[in-house]
Amino acid sequence: MDKDLENLKKQALSAVQAARSVAQLDELENKWFGRAHGELTQLMKGLKDLSPEERKTAGEELNHLKVALSEAVAEKRGVLEGSAWAVAAETERVDITQPALPKKSVGHLHPNTLVQRDLEDLFTSMGFMVLDGPELESDYYNFTALNIPENHPARDMQDTFYVKGHKNWVMRTHTSPMQVRAMQKFGAPLRLVVPGKCFRNEATDVRHEHTFYQLEGLVVDTHITLSHLKGVLEAVARHLYGPATKVRVRPKFYPFVEPGINGEVTCFLCSGKGCRVCKCSGWLEIFGAGLVHPHVLKEGGIDPAQYQGFAFGLGVTRLVMLKYGIDDIRLLESGDMSFLEQF
Ligand code: DAH
């Protein structure tokens, strides 16, 4: 073999032996076999300048060298990779006798959210859209637009929190303000629900809290009657408490509906016989509702001669308390972990 080639081979083989990592081997391979500047690649390219005789012997020698180097690299690669596995096996060994590490506590959904999402699913399945509304509302949408003008006695029952220096802003006392906002934005026909947080200035006790949840519903279309309202609320009642649940409606005044009704369902615990949950009446009040008042439709930019609507407000917090047997409403906003971890 040509002296230079002999030398190249020696140096190359000892470089392979000296390599300490797979990356170093890659570098060597590139140095010899690299397409553009590899040492062997260059020599191969030079063959074309030799006479046919010389080219034959030199070509054979170069090929042998190439094979020898490739084999040396492959062998060394095997050794290096094998020892990398061995190192990993040693350092990453799992000690199966080690006691379990303390479990990291992962949060979960609040009972309010669980009930709210269940209702959202039910209403979307019936073609309702789900809207969000502002919790800090204008006095106009919270009261005036809902046929509750200033000085109307209905404002007394819904005292809330006002913002200093902003006489016209209130923490919304119900989700109903979204009725007029949605009518103004989308026009008729409409089918929507608005779940969300509401606020009232209450002297708190087991049944009253300054922060609670409602779910508002609104349908506007032509030929809407009270039977549509009852049909939808019966579907809600059956979804919540089973197919045998009955709904009872009785007249009740709300300024933004005419007629207004209050809706009760047969008690899920005693099926109407009377027990402690329904206070022996057999019925549970879970919503207020009615046919949308013409004044409210007008505020929403909808012609009451052409369209009618029904609206309802479900007390989500009340549903949560009934569902889980919670007897003190204040627990829900308390942030008390021993309470929350039960859900
Ligand atoms: N907004 C009422 C409340 O908080 C509940 C209600 C009653 C909503 C009748 C309605 C309705 O949409 O039609 O007491």
mmCIF file of C-alpha atoms and ligand atoms in Angstrom:
data_model
loop_
_atom_site.group_PDB
_atom_site.id
_atom_site.type_symbol
_atom_site.label_atom_id
_atom_site.label_comp_id
_atom_site.label_asym_id
_atom_site.label_seq_id
_atom_site.Cartn_x
_atom_site.Cartn_y
_atom_site.Cartn_z
ATOM 1 C CA MET A 1 0.000 0.000 0.000
ATOM 2 C CA ASP A 2 1.086 3.520 -0.753
ATOM 3 C CA LYS A 3 3.102 5.026 2.155
ATOM 4 C CA ASP A 4 0.762 8.003 2.565
ATOM 5 C CA LEU A 5 -2.239 5.750 2.667
ATOM 6 C CA GLU A 6 -0.529 3.513 5.200
ATOM 7 C CA ASN A 7 0.036 6.550 7.437
ATOM 8 C CA LEU A 8 -3.474 7.819 6.970
ATOM 9 C CA LYS A 9 -4.810 4.424 7.979
ATOM 10 C CA LYS A 10 -2.702 4.266 11.142
ATOM 11 C CA GLN A 11 -3.659 7.719 12.273
ATOM 12 C CA ALA A 12 -7.285 7.139 11.465
ATOM 13 C CA LEU A 13 -7.495 3.877 13.393
ATOM 14 C CA SER A 14 -5.866 5.337 16.451
ATOM 15 C CA ALA A 15 -8.246 8.313 16.271
ATOM 16 C CA VAL A 16 -11.149 5.837 16.311
ATOM 17 C CA GLN A 17 -9.682 4.092 19.328
ATOM 18 C CA ALA A 18 -9.254 7.428 21.111
ATOM 19 C CA ALA A 19 -12.841 8.569 20.489
ATOM 20 C CA ARG A 20 -14.816 8.960 23.722
ATOM 21 C CA SER A 21 -18.244 9.677 22.381
ATOM 22 C CA VAL A 22 -20.549 8.898 19.492
ATOM 23 C CA ALA A 23 -20.379 12.566 18.519
ATOM 24 C CA GLN A 24 -16.608 12.321 18.109
ATOM 25 C CA LEU A 25 -17.078 9.317 15.839
ATOM 26 C CA ASP A 26 -19.531 11.291 13.729
ATOM 27 C CA GLU A 27 -16.947 14.022 13.406
ATOM 28 C CA LEU A 28 -14.282 11.567 12.239
ATOM 29 C CA GLU A 29 -16.597 10.055 9.669
ATOM 30 C CA ASN A 30 -17.317 13.478 8.327
ATOM 31 C CA LYS A 31 -13.621 14.290 8.214
ATOM 32 C CA TRP A 32 -12.888 11.236 5.994
ATOM 33 C CA PHE A 33 -16.046 10.578 4.097
ATOM 34 C CA GLY A 34 -17.702 14.033 3.991
ATOM 35 C CA ARG A 35 -19.098 14.648 0.504
ATOM 36 C CA ALA A 36 -17.364 17.915 -0.192
ATOM 37 C CA HIS A 37 -14.088 17.888 1.736
ATOM 38 C CA GLY A 38 -13.669 14.392 3.173
ATOM 39 C CA GLU A 39 -10.025 13.242 2.923
ATOM 40 C CA LEU A 40 -10.908 9.903 1.338
ATOM 41 C CA THR A 41 -13.526 11.524 -0.830
ATOM 42 C CA GLN A 42 -10.827 13.838 -2.228
ATOM 43 C CA LEU A 43 -8.498 10.941 -2.941
ATOM 44 C CA MET A 44 -11.282 9.063 -4.735
ATOM 45 C CA LYS A 45 -11.958 12.112 -6.834
ATOM 46 C CA GLY A 46 -8.210 12.245 -7.756
ATOM 47 C CA LEU A 47 -8.330 8.719 -9.280
ATOM 48 C CA LYS A 48 -9.592 10.036 -12.561
ATOM 49 C CA ASP A 49 -6.253 11.788 -13.222
ATOM 50 C CA LEU A 50 -4.267 8.519 -13.042
ATOM 51 C CA SER A 51 -3.404 6.152 -15.889
ATOM 52 C CA PRO A 52 -5.762 3.131 -16.185
ATOM 53 C CA GLU A 53 -3.147 0.770 -14.586
ATOM 54 C CA GLU A 54 -2.455 2.993 -11.622
ATOM 55 C CA ARG A 55 -6.116 3.763 -11.210
ATOM 56 C CA LYS A 56 -6.908 0.067 -10.751
ATOM 57 C CA THR A 57 -4.436 -0.595 -7.907
ATOM 58 C CA ALA A 58 -4.950 2.770 -6.225
ATOM 59 C CA GLY A 59 -8.737 2.333 -6.459
ATOM 60 C CA GLU A 60 -8.557 -1.087 -4.782
ATOM 61 C CA GLU A 61 -6.347 0.244 -1.991
ATOM 62 C CA LEU A 62 -8.636 3.162 -1.323
ATOM 63 C CA ASN A 63 -11.634 0.848 -1.166
ATOM 64 C CA HIS A 64 -9.940 -1.435 1.348
ATOM 65 C CA LEU A 65 -9.060 1.529 3.468
ATOM 66 C CA LYS A 66 -12.615 2.800 3.343
ATOM 67 C CA VAL A 67 -14.006 -0.574 4.428
ATOM 68 C CA ALA A 68 -11.429 -0.889 7.224
ATOM 69 C CA LEU A 69 -12.253 2.556 8.617
ATOM 70 C CA SER A 70 -16.015 2.029 8.369
ATOM 71 C CA GLU A 71 -15.744 -1.245 10.248
ATOM 72 C CA ALA A 72 -13.554 0.255 12.947
ATOM 73 C CA VAL A 73 -16.035 3.095 13.435
ATOM 74 C CA ALA A 74 -19.030 0.729 13.549
ATOM 75 C CA GLU A 75 -17.339 -1.448 16.141
ATOM 76 C CA LYS A 76 -16.365 1.489 18.317
ATOM 77 C CA ARG A 77 -19.852 2.948 18.000
ATOM 78 C CA GLY A 78 -21.260 -0.311 19.379
ATOM 79 C CA VAL A 79 -18.917 -0.139 22.359
ATOM 80 C CA LEU A 80 -19.689 3.496 23.133
ATOM 81 C CA GLU A 81 -23.439 3.045 22.833
ATOM 82 C CA GLY A 82 -23.340 -0.075 24.973
ATOM 83 C CA SER A 83 -21.523 1.733 27.739
ATOM 84 C CA ALA A 84 -23.969 4.673 27.493
ATOM 85 C CA TRP A 85 -26.764 2.184 28.200
ATOM 86 C CA ALA A 86 -24.855 0.749 31.082
ATOM 87 C CA VAL A 87 -24.333 4.199 32.591
ATOM 88 C CA ALA A 88 -28.016 5.045 32.139
ATOM 89 C CA ALA A 89 -29.088 1.737 33.644
ATOM 90 C CA GLU A 90 -26.959 2.464 36.673
ATOM 91 C CA THR A 91 -27.906 6.112 37.216
ATOM 92 C CA GLU A 92 -31.572 5.863 36.309
ATOM 93 C CA ARG A 93 -32.256 2.745 38.276
ATOM 94 C CA VAL A 94 -35.661 2.657 39.955
ATOM 95 C CA ASP A 95 -35.672 1.686 43.572
ATOM 96 C CA ILE A 96 -38.884 -0.267 43.832
ATOM 97 C CA THR A 97 -38.549 -0.528 47.589
ATOM 98 C CA GLN A 98 -38.733 3.251 48.063
ATOM 99 C CA PRO A 99 -41.995 4.325 49.790
ATOM 100 C CA ALA A 100 -44.434 6.283 47.574
ATOM 101 C CA LEU A 101 -43.851 10.019 47.424
ATOM 102 C CA PRO A 102 -46.655 12.144 48.913
ATOM 103 C CA LYS A 103 -49.415 12.584 46.311
ATOM 104 C CA LYS A 104 -49.528 16.036 44.733
ATOM 105 C CA SER A 105 -53.030 17.406 45.211
ATOM 106 C CA VAL A 106 -54.701 18.333 41.943
ATOM 107 C CA GLY A 107 -57.633 20.738 41.991
ATOM 108 C CA HIS A 108 -61.087 19.916 40.697
ATOM 109 C CA LEU A 109 -64.220 21.717 39.639
ATOM 110 C CA HIS A 110 -66.340 23.566 42.174
ATOM 111 C CA PRO A 111 -69.853 22.122 42.668
ATOM 112 C CA ASN A 112 -71.286 25.332 41.151
ATOM 113 C CA THR A 113 -69.273 24.711 37.991
ATOM 114 C CA LEU A 114 -70.325 21.050 37.832
ATOM 115 C CA VAL A 115 -74.025 21.932 37.922
ATOM 116 C CA GLN A 116 -73.587 24.906 35.580
ATOM 117 C CA ARG A 117 -71.779 22.793 32.953
ATOM 118 C CA ASP A 118 -74.392 20.066 33.180
ATOM 119 C CA LEU A 119 -77.096 22.660 32.431
ATOM 120 C CA GLU A 120 -75.064 24.223 29.615
ATOM 121 C CA ASP A 121 -74.840 20.782 27.979
ATOM 122 C CA LEU A 122 -78.574 20.260 28.301
ATOM 123 C CA PHE A 123 -79.421 23.667 26.807
ATOM 124 C CA THR A 124 -76.947 23.460 23.947
ATOM 125 C CA SER A 125 -78.502 20.084 23.092
ATOM 126 C CA MET A 126 -81.805 21.974 22.721
ATOM 127 C CA GLY A 127 -80.275 24.574 20.407
ATOM 128 C CA PHE A 128 -79.647 27.358 22.936
ATOM 129 C CA MET A 129 -76.477 29.419 22.723
ATOM 130 C CA VAL A 130 -74.529 30.056 25.918
ATOM 131 C CA LEU A 131 -73.602 33.685 26.614
ATOM 132 C CA ASP A 132 -71.488 35.420 29.208
ATOM 133 C CA GLY A 133 -72.346 38.814 30.605
ATOM 134 C CA PRO A 134 -70.636 41.513 32.661
ATOM 135 C CA GLU A 135 -70.784 41.127 36.443
ATOM 136 C CA LEU A 136 -70.348 44.864 36.849
ATOM 137 C CA GLU A 137 -73.466 46.049 35.056
ATOM 138 C CA SER A 138 -75.039 49.377 34.274
ATOM 139 C CA ASP A 139 -78.049 50.462 36.291
ATOM 140 C CA TYR A 140 -79.854 50.654 32.941
ATOM 141 C CA TYR A 141 -79.471 46.982 31.954
ATOM 142 C CA ASN A 142 -79.832 45.645 35.475
ATOM 143 C CA PHE A 143 -83.030 47.546 36.249
ATOM 144 C CA THR A 144 -84.406 50.183 33.867
ATOM 145 C CA ALA A 145 -84.313 48.114 30.681
ATOM 146 C CA LEU A 146 -86.088 45.335 32.576
ATOM 147 C CA ASN A 147 -89.091 47.530 33.300
ATOM 148 C CA ILE A 148 -87.831 48.441 36.771
ATOM 149 C CA PRO A 149 -87.571 52.237 36.644
ATOM 150 C CA GLU A 150 -85.876 54.294 39.329
ATOM 151 C CA ASN A 151 -87.918 54.347 42.534
ATOM 152 C CA HIS A 152 -89.762 51.138 41.571
ATOM 153 C CA PRO A 153 -90.307 49.081 44.751
ATOM 154 C CA ALA A 154 -88.820 45.982 43.032
ATOM 155 C CA ARG A 155 -85.394 47.623 43.412
ATOM 156 C CA ASP A 156 -85.739 47.288 47.186
ATOM 157 C CA MET A 157 -85.637 43.500 47.050
ATOM 158 C CA GLN A 158 -82.477 43.564 44.995
ATOM 159 C CA ASP A 159 -80.208 45.903 46.896
ATOM 160 C CA THR A 160 -76.669 45.380 45.699
ATOM 161 C CA PHE A 161 -73.175 46.831 45.739
ATOM 162 C CA TYR A 162 -72.528 50.101 43.980
ATOM 163 C CA VAL A 163 -69.206 51.495 42.838
ATOM 164 C CA LYS A 164 -68.033 54.656 44.562
ATOM 165 C CA GLY A 165 -68.135 57.610 42.217
ATOM 166 C CA HIS A 166 -70.039 55.643 39.542
ATOM 167 C CA LYS A 167 -73.693 56.021 40.363
ATOM 168 C CA ASN A 168 -74.755 54.067 37.302
ATOM 169 C CA TRP A 169 -72.703 50.948 37.897
ATOM 170 C CA VAL A 170 -73.955 48.051 39.990
ATOM 171 C CA MET A 171 -72.831 44.521 40.690
ATOM 172 C CA ARG A 172 -75.569 42.718 38.773
ATOM 173 C CA THR A 173 -78.301 41.361 41.012
ATOM 174 C CA HIS A 174 -79.420 38.721 38.508
ATOM 175 C CA THR A 175 -78.494 37.365 35.070
ATOM 176 C CA SER A 176 -81.599 38.968 33.507
ATOM 177 C CA PRO A 177 -79.746 42.092 32.223
ATOM 178 C CA MET A 178 -78.343 39.901 29.456
ATOM 179 C CA GLN A 179 -81.870 39.589 28.016
ATOM 180 C CA VAL A 180 -81.853 43.125 26.631
ATOM 181 C CA ARG A 181 -78.155 43.082 25.779
ATOM 182 C CA ALA A 182 -78.660 39.917 23.696
ATOM 183 C CA MET A 183 -81.797 41.240 21.971
ATOM 184 C CA GLN A 184 -79.943 44.419 21.004
ATOM 185 C CA LYS A 185 -76.980 42.479 19.723
ATOM 186 C CA PHE A 186 -78.615 39.549 17.930
ATOM 187 C CA GLY A 187 -82.220 40.580 17.236
ATOM 188 C CA ALA A 188 -85.033 38.027 16.840
ATOM 189 C CA PRO A 189 -85.407 35.051 16.767
ATOM 190 C CA LEU A 190 -83.272 34.134 19.761
ATOM 191 C CA ARG A 191 -82.576 31.143 21.969
ATOM 192 C CA LEU A 192 -79.974 31.559 24.691
ATOM 193 C CA VAL A 193 -78.907 30.879 28.243
ATOM 194 C CA VAL A 194 -76.632 32.983 30.441
ATOM 195 C CA PRO A 195 -75.072 31.294 33.432
ATOM 196 C CA GLY A 196 -73.202 33.469 35.899
ATOM 197 C CA LYS A 197 -72.419 35.083 39.198
ATOM 198 C CA CYS A 198 -74.832 37.544 40.821
ATOM 199 C CA PHE A 199 -74.564 39.753 43.876
ATOM 200 C CA ARG A 200 -76.878 41.205 46.494
ATOM 201 C CA ASN A 201 -76.419 43.207 49.608
ATOM 202 C CA GLU A 202 -77.774 40.561 51.983
ATOM 203 C CA ALA A 203 -77.616 40.074 55.703
ATOM 204 C CA THR A 204 -76.042 36.653 55.216
ATOM 205 C CA ASP A 205 -77.313 33.528 56.910
ATOM 206 C CA VAL A 206 -77.688 29.852 55.977
ATOM 207 C CA ARG A 207 -80.018 30.750 53.115
ATOM 208 C CA HIS A 208 -78.684 34.143 51.993
ATOM 209 C CA GLU A 209 -75.322 35.001 50.517
ATOM 210 C CA HIS A 210 -73.910 38.138 48.878
ATOM 211 C CA THR A 211 -72.642 36.077 45.918
ATOM 212 C CA PHE A 212 -74.598 33.329 44.171
ATOM 213 C CA TYR A 213 -75.219 31.808 40.735
ATOM 214 C CA GLN A 214 -78.125 31.900 38.342
ATOM 215 C CA LEU A 215 -78.829 30.699 34.844
ATOM 216 C CA GLU A 216 -81.007 32.919 32.705
ATOM 217 C CA GLY A 217 -82.894 31.631 29.688
ATOM 218 C CA LEU A 218 -84.501 33.587 26.872
ATOM 219 C CA VAL A 219 -86.388 32.503 23.779
ATOM 220 C CA VAL A 220 -87.821 35.034 21.329
ATOM 221 C CA ASP A 221 -89.781 33.955 18.280
ATOM 222 C CA THR A 222 -93.195 34.222 16.655
ATOM 223 C CA HIS A 223 -96.149 32.403 18.284
ATOM 224 C CA ILE A 224 -94.427 31.798 21.619
ATOM 225 C CA THR A 225 -96.787 30.790 24.429
ATOM 226 C CA LEU A 226 -96.592 29.722 28.074
ATOM 227 C CA SER A 227 -96.741 26.061 26.979
ATOM 228 C CA HIS A 228 -93.359 26.422 25.280
ATOM 229 C CA LEU A 229 -91.973 27.755 28.531
ATOM 230 C CA LYS A 230 -93.497 24.918 30.519
ATOM 231 C CA GLY A 231 -92.250 22.331 28.030
ATOM 232 C CA VAL A 232 -88.660 23.539 28.284
ATOM 233 C CA LEU A 233 -88.749 23.725 32.069
ATOM 234 C CA GLU A 234 -90.227 20.231 32.286
ATOM 235 C CA ALA A 235 -87.320 18.988 30.193
ATOM 236 C CA VAL A 236 -84.942 20.697 32.621
ATOM 237 C CA ALA A 237 -86.715 19.198 35.646
ATOM 238 C CA ARG A 238 -86.634 15.680 34.180
ATOM 239 C CA HIS A 239 -82.998 16.053 33.265
ATOM 240 C CA LEU A 240 -82.156 17.105 36.820
ATOM 241 C CA TYR A 241 -84.411 14.823 38.848
ATOM 242 C CA GLY A 242 -85.601 11.977 36.614
ATOM 243 C CA PRO A 243 -88.490 11.267 34.206
ATOM 244 C CA ALA A 244 -91.242 11.123 36.849
ATOM 245 C CA THR A 245 -90.609 14.716 38.011
ATOM 246 C CA LYS A 246 -93.571 17.083 37.675
ATOM 247 C CA VAL A 247 -93.521 20.864 37.284
ATOM 248 C CA ARG A 248 -96.047 23.186 38.920
ATOM 249 C CA VAL A 249 -96.327 26.845 37.978
ATOM 250 C CA ARG A 250 -98.137 29.582 39.883
ATOM 251 C CA PRO A 251 -98.528 33.277 39.179
ATOM 252 C CA LYS A 252 -95.860 35.535 40.595
ATOM 253 C CA PHE A 253 -94.993 39.136 39.871
ATOM 254 C CA TYR A 254 -91.739 40.027 38.149
ATOM 255 C CA PRO A 255 -91.647 43.437 36.434
ATOM 256 C CA PHE A 256 -89.987 42.128 33.247
ATOM 257 C CA VAL A 257 -92.523 39.395 32.403
ATOM 258 C CA GLU A 258 -96.277 39.372 31.884
ATOM 259 C CA PRO A 259 -97.645 37.004 33.051
ATOM 260 C CA GLY A 260 -94.945 36.045 35.536
ATOM 261 C CA ILE A 261 -94.773 32.651 37.171
ATOM 262 C CA ASN A 262 -92.864 30.827 39.798
ATOM 263 C CA GLY A 263 -91.925 27.243 39.061
ATOM 264 C CA GLU A 264 -91.711 24.334 41.398
ATOM 265 C CA VAL A 265 -90.756 20.695 40.828
ATOM 266 C CA THR A 266 -91.763 17.631 42.814
ATOM 267 C CA CYS A 267 -89.215 17.001 45.531
ATOM 268 C CA PHE A 268 -86.521 14.585 44.324
ATOM 269 C CA LEU A 269 -86.126 13.080 47.765
ATOM 270 C CA CYS A 270 -89.727 12.240 48.699
ATOM 271 C CA SER A 271 -91.300 12.398 45.191
ATOM 272 C CA GLY A 272 -93.901 14.858 46.478
ATOM 273 C CA LYS A 273 -94.885 13.173 49.755
ATOM 274 C CA GLY A 274 -93.232 15.792 51.935
ATOM 275 C CA CYS A 275 -89.892 15.628 53.741
ATOM 276 C CA ARG A 276 -87.262 17.855 55.348
ATOM 277 C CA VAL A 277 -85.728 18.883 51.979
ATOM 278 C CA CYS A 278 -89.040 20.313 50.697
ATOM 279 C CA LYS A 279 -90.124 21.404 54.154
ATOM 280 C CA CYS A 280 -93.011 18.913 54.023
ATOM 281 C CA SER A 281 -94.620 20.638 51.025
ATOM 282 C CA GLY A 282 -93.619 18.055 48.394
ATOM 283 C CA TRP A 283 -92.451 20.848 46.082
ATOM 284 C CA LEU A 284 -89.176 22.680 45.499
ATOM 285 C CA GLU A 285 -89.103 26.160 44.022
ATOM 286 C CA ILE A 286 -86.305 26.354 41.467
ATOM 287 C CA PHE A 287 -87.114 29.101 38.968
ATOM 288 C CA GLY A 288 -88.899 32.343 38.177
ATOM 289 C CA ALA A 289 -90.184 32.806 34.643
ATOM 290 C CA GLY A 290 -92.787 34.325 32.354
ATOM 291 C CA LEU A 291 -93.552 35.776 28.962
ATOM 292 C CA VAL A 292 -91.237 38.658 28.170
ATOM 293 C CA HIS A 293 -92.915 42.016 28.878
ATOM 294 C CA PRO A 294 -93.550 44.119 25.733
ATOM 295 C CA HIS A 295 -91.581 46.994 27.310
ATOM 296 C CA VAL A 296 -88.552 44.737 27.572
ATOM 297 C CA LEU A 297 -88.843 43.544 23.960
ATOM 298 C CA LYS A 298 -89.022 47.199 22.888
ATOM 299 C CA GLU A 299 -85.889 48.056 24.894
ATOM 300 C CA GLY A 300 -84.213 45.211 23.014
ATOM 301 C CA GLY A 301 -85.276 46.713 19.683
ATOM 302 C CA ILE A 302 -87.784 43.928 18.978
ATOM 303 C CA ASP A 303 -91.352 44.642 17.839
ATOM 304 C CA PRO A 304 -93.782 43.078 20.377
ATOM 305 C CA ALA A 305 -96.522 43.022 17.731
ATOM 306 C CA GLN A 306 -94.481 40.595 15.705
ATOM 307 C CA TYR A 307 -92.518 38.604 18.309
ATOM 308 C CA GLN A 308 -93.138 37.114 21.720
ATOM 309 C CA GLY A 309 -90.708 35.519 24.102
ATOM 310 C CA PHE A 310 -90.368 33.593 27.303
ATOM 311 C CA ALA A 311 -87.678 34.000 29.924
ATOM 312 C CA PHE A 312 -86.674 32.131 33.031
ATOM 313 C CA GLY A 313 -84.127 32.395 35.789
ATOM 314 C CA LEU A 314 -82.894 29.194 37.414
ATOM 315 C CA GLY A 315 -81.320 29.438 40.850
ATOM 316 C CA VAL A 316 -78.133 27.482 40.171
ATOM 317 C CA THR A 317 -76.891 27.881 43.736
ATOM 318 C CA ARG A 318 -80.167 26.469 44.987
ATOM 319 C CA LEU A 319 -79.861 23.501 42.600
ATOM 320 C CA VAL A 320 -76.344 22.843 43.896
ATOM 321 C CA MET A 321 -77.525 22.903 47.504
ATOM 322 C CA LEU A 322 -80.383 20.531 46.728
ATOM 323 C CA LYS A 323 -78.225 18.193 44.682
ATOM 324 C CA TYR A 324 -75.506 17.786 47.295
ATOM 325 C CA GLY A 325 -77.602 18.287 50.426
ATOM 326 C CA ILE A 326 -75.710 21.441 51.458
ATOM 327 C CA ASP A 327 -77.529 23.143 54.310
ATOM 328 C CA ASP A 328 -75.507 26.366 54.578
ATOM 329 C CA ILE A 329 -75.154 28.491 51.433
ATOM 330 C CA ARG A 330 -72.126 30.305 52.873
ATOM 331 C CA LEU A 331 -69.977 27.173 52.525
ATOM 332 C CA LEU A 332 -69.984 27.558 48.736
ATOM 333 C CA GLU A 333 -68.010 30.814 48.745
ATOM 334 C CA SER A 334 -66.014 30.041 51.877
ATOM 335 C CA GLY A 335 -62.932 28.544 50.198
ATOM 336 C CA ASP A 336 -62.960 25.989 53.018
ATOM 337 C CA MET A 337 -60.905 23.028 51.755
ATOM 338 C CA SER A 338 -62.488 20.445 54.044
ATOM 339 C CA PHE A 339 -65.825 21.366 52.476
ATOM 340 C CA LEU A 340 -64.597 21.579 48.872
ATOM 341 C CA GLU A 341 -62.649 18.332 48.936
ATOM 342 C CA GLN A 342 -65.894 16.386 49.230
ATOM 343 C CA PHE A 343 -66.857 16.977 45.605
HETATM 344 N N1 DAH B 1 -84.230 37.691 37.760
HETATM 345 C C1 DAH B 1 -85.136 37.067 38.695
HETATM 346 C C2 DAH B 1 -84.508 37.056 40.061
HETATM 347 O O1 DAH B 1 -83.329 37.110 40.190
HETATM 348 C C3 DAH B 1 -85.456 35.658 38.264
HETATM 349 C C4 DAH B 1 -86.311 35.628 37.045
HETATM 350 C C5 DAH B 1 -87.674 35.677 37.154
HETATM 351 C C6 DAH B 1 -85.739 35.603 35.783
HETATM 352 C C7 DAH B 1 -88.495 35.683 36.045
HETATM 353 C C8 DAH B 1 -86.535 35.611 34.643
HETATM 354 C C9 DAH B 1 -87.934 35.656 34.809
HETATM 355 O O2 DAH B 1 -86.053 35.582 33.416
HETATM 356 O O3 DAH B 1 -88.699 35.636 33.698
HETATM 357 O O4 DAH B 1 -85.200 36.971 41.034
#
